[in-house]
Amino acid sequence: MTDSLGFLLADVSRLLRRDFDQRARSIGVTRNQWRVLTMLVRHEGTNQGNLADLLEVEPITLCRMVDRLQESGLVERRPDPQDRRAWRLFLTKKSRPLLDELRGHAAALFCDATIGLSEPQQVELHAMLDKMRSNLTMRPEGIATHG
């Protein structure tokens, strides 16, 4: 019997996370820290509440992660000029080389994961997964379109 698509996607995702955790730990970073840093690359200057929403974590959880990143000198909090209760988050210069190194680990991981797939197959896989993400992102929450 073959695995369902959902199970297969979940299992591949779990294995990718496990392998990435091992690679990131070798340079002293957790996967959650990598997620925060990567999301900040895309949304630098956002406030903590918005970043928590983007990462789908509780604000208090994000606060602790940002505390650790700030203590490590990788992230800085700056006051929000429109809301004195809020903080805007920015990457520091120290974070840039670490992000480059993490990108290298991620690229190596995906090379390992796609051994045996031709370049056109890899491009097609990426396009299909991107389409699935788009379909799920664009569909209103709670509305099933089939069965």
Coordinates of C-alpha atoms in Angstrom, one line a residue:
M1 CA 0.0 0.0 0.0
T2 CA 1.3 3.5 -0.8
D3 CA 1.3 6.4 1.6
S4 CA -1.3 9.1 1.1
L5 CA 0.0 12.4 -0.3
G6 CA -0.7 14.1 3.0
F7 CA 1.3 11.5 5.0
L8 CA 4.1 11.6 2.4
L9 CA 4.3 15.4 2.5
A10 CA 4.3 15.4 6.4
D11 CA 7.0 12.7 6.6
V12 CA 9.3 14.5 4.1
S13 CA 8.8 17.7 6.0
R14 CA 9.6 16.0 9.3
L15 CA 12.8 14.5 7.8
L16 CA 13.9 17.8 6.3
R17 CA 13.3 19.5 9.7
R18 CA 15.3 16.8 11.5
D19 CA 18.2 17.0 9.1
F20 CA 18.2 20.8 9.1
D21 CA 18.2 20.8 12.9
Q22 CA 21.4 18.7 12.9
R23 CA 23.1 21.0 10.4
A24 CA 22.0 24.2 12.1
R25 CA 23.1 22.9 15.6
S26 CA 26.6 22.4 14.2
I27 CA 26.9 26.2 14.0
G28 CA 25.0 27.0 17.2
V29 CA 21.5 27.9 15.8
T30 CA 18.1 26.3 16.3
R31 CA 15.6 25.8 13.6
N32 CA 13.2 28.2 15.3
Q33 CA 15.9 30.9 15.4
W34 CA 16.5 30.2 11.7
R35 CA 12.8 30.7 11.0
V36 CA 12.8 34.0 12.9
L37 CA 15.9 35.3 11.1
T38 CA 14.6 34.2 7.7
M39 CA 11.2 35.8 8.2
L40 CA 12.9 39.0 9.3
V41 CA 14.9 39.0 6.0
R42 CA 11.5 39.1 4.2
H43 CA 9.8 41.5 6.7
E44 CA 12.5 43.5 8.4
G45 CA 11.2 46.3 10.5
T46 CA 8.0 44.5 11.3
N47 CA 6.7 44.5 14.9
Q48 CA 6.8 41.5 17.2
G49 CA 3.0 40.9 17.0
N50 CA 3.0 40.8 13.2
L51 CA 6.1 38.5 13.2
A52 CA 4.4 36.2 15.7
D53 CA 1.4 36.0 13.3
L54 CA 3.6 35.3 10.3
L55 CA 5.4 32.5 12.2
E56 CA 2.2 31.2 13.6
V57 CA 3.5 31.3 17.2
E58 CA 2.2 32.9 20.3
P59 CA 3.6 36.4 20.9
I60 CA 5.2 35.4 24.3
T61 CA 6.9 32.5 22.5
L62 CA 8.3 34.9 19.9
C63 CA 9.3 37.3 22.6
R64 CA 11.6 34.7 24.2
M65 CA 13.1 33.7 20.8
V66 CA 13.8 37.4 20.0
D67 CA 15.3 37.9 23.5
R68 CA 17.8 35.1 22.8
L69 CA 18.6 36.4 19.3
Q70 CA 19.1 39.9 20.7
E71 CA 21.4 38.6 23.4
S72 CA 23.4 36.9 20.7
G73 CA 23.7 40.1 18.8
L74 CA 21.7 38.9 15.8
V75 CA 18.5 41.0 16.1
E76 CA 17.9 44.4 17.5
R77 CA 14.6 45.9 18.8
R78 CA 13.9 49.6 17.9
P79 CA 11.0 51.6 19.2
D80 CA 8.1 51.9 16.9
P81 CA 7.6 55.6 16.1
Q82 CA 3.8 55.2 15.7
D83 CA 3.3 53.1 18.9
R84 CA 5.5 53.6 21.9
R85 CA 4.4 50.2 23.3
A86 CA 5.6 48.3 20.3
W87 CA 9.1 47.3 19.0
R88 CA 10.3 47.0 15.4
L89 CA 12.7 44.1 14.7
F90 CA 15.8 44.4 12.6
L91 CA 18.7 42.1 11.7
T92 CA 22.2 43.2 12.7
K93 CA 25.3 43.0 10.6
K94 CA 26.4 40.1 12.7
S95 CA 23.4 38.1 11.4
R96 CA 24.2 38.4 7.7
P97 CA 27.2 35.9 7.6
L98 CA 25.2 33.4 9.7
L99 CA 22.2 33.7 7.3
D100 CA 24.6 33.0 4.4
E101 CA 25.9 29.9 6.2
L102 CA 22.4 28.7 7.0
R103 CA 21.4 29.1 3.4
G104 CA 24.4 27.0 2.4
H105 CA 23.2 24.3 4.8
A106 CA 19.7 24.5 3.4
A107 CA 20.9 24.2 -0.2
A108 CA 23.1 21.2 0.7
L109 CA 20.1 19.6 2.4
F110 CA 17.9 20.0 -0.7
C111 CA 20.6 18.7 -2.9
D112 CA 20.8 15.6 -0.7
A113 CA 17.0 15.3 -0.6
T114 CA 16.6 15.4 -4.4
I115 CA 19.4 13.0 -5.4
G116 CA 18.0 10.9 -8.2
L117 CA 15.7 13.6 -9.5
S118 CA 16.7 15.2 -12.8
E119 CA 16.8 19.0 -13.0
P120 CA 13.5 19.1 -14.9
Q121 CA 11.9 16.9 -12.3
Q122 CA 13.2 19.2 -9.5
V123 CA 11.8 22.2 -11.3
E124 CA 8.4 20.4 -11.8
L125 CA 8.3 19.3 -8.1
H126 CA 9.0 22.9 -7.0
A127 CA 6.3 24.2 -9.4
M128 CA 3.7 21.7 -8.2
L129 CA 4.4 22.4 -4.5
D130 CA 4.2 26.1 -5.2
K131 CA 0.9 25.6 -6.9
M132 CA -0.4 23.6 -3.9
R133 CA 0.7 26.3 -1.5
S134 CA -1.0 28.9 -3.7
N135 CA -4.2 26.9 -3.8
L136 CA -4.3 26.6 0.0
T137 CA -3.3 30.2 0.6
M138 CA -5.9 31.7 -1.7
R139 CA -8.8 29.5 -0.5
P140 CA -10.9 31.2 2.3
E141 CA -10.4 29.4 5.6
G142 CA -13.0 26.9 6.6
I143 CA -14.4 26.4 3.1
A144 CA -13.9 23.0 1.6
T145 CA -14.2 23.0 -2.2
H146 CA -14.5 19.2 -2.6
G147 CA -16.3 16.5 -0.7

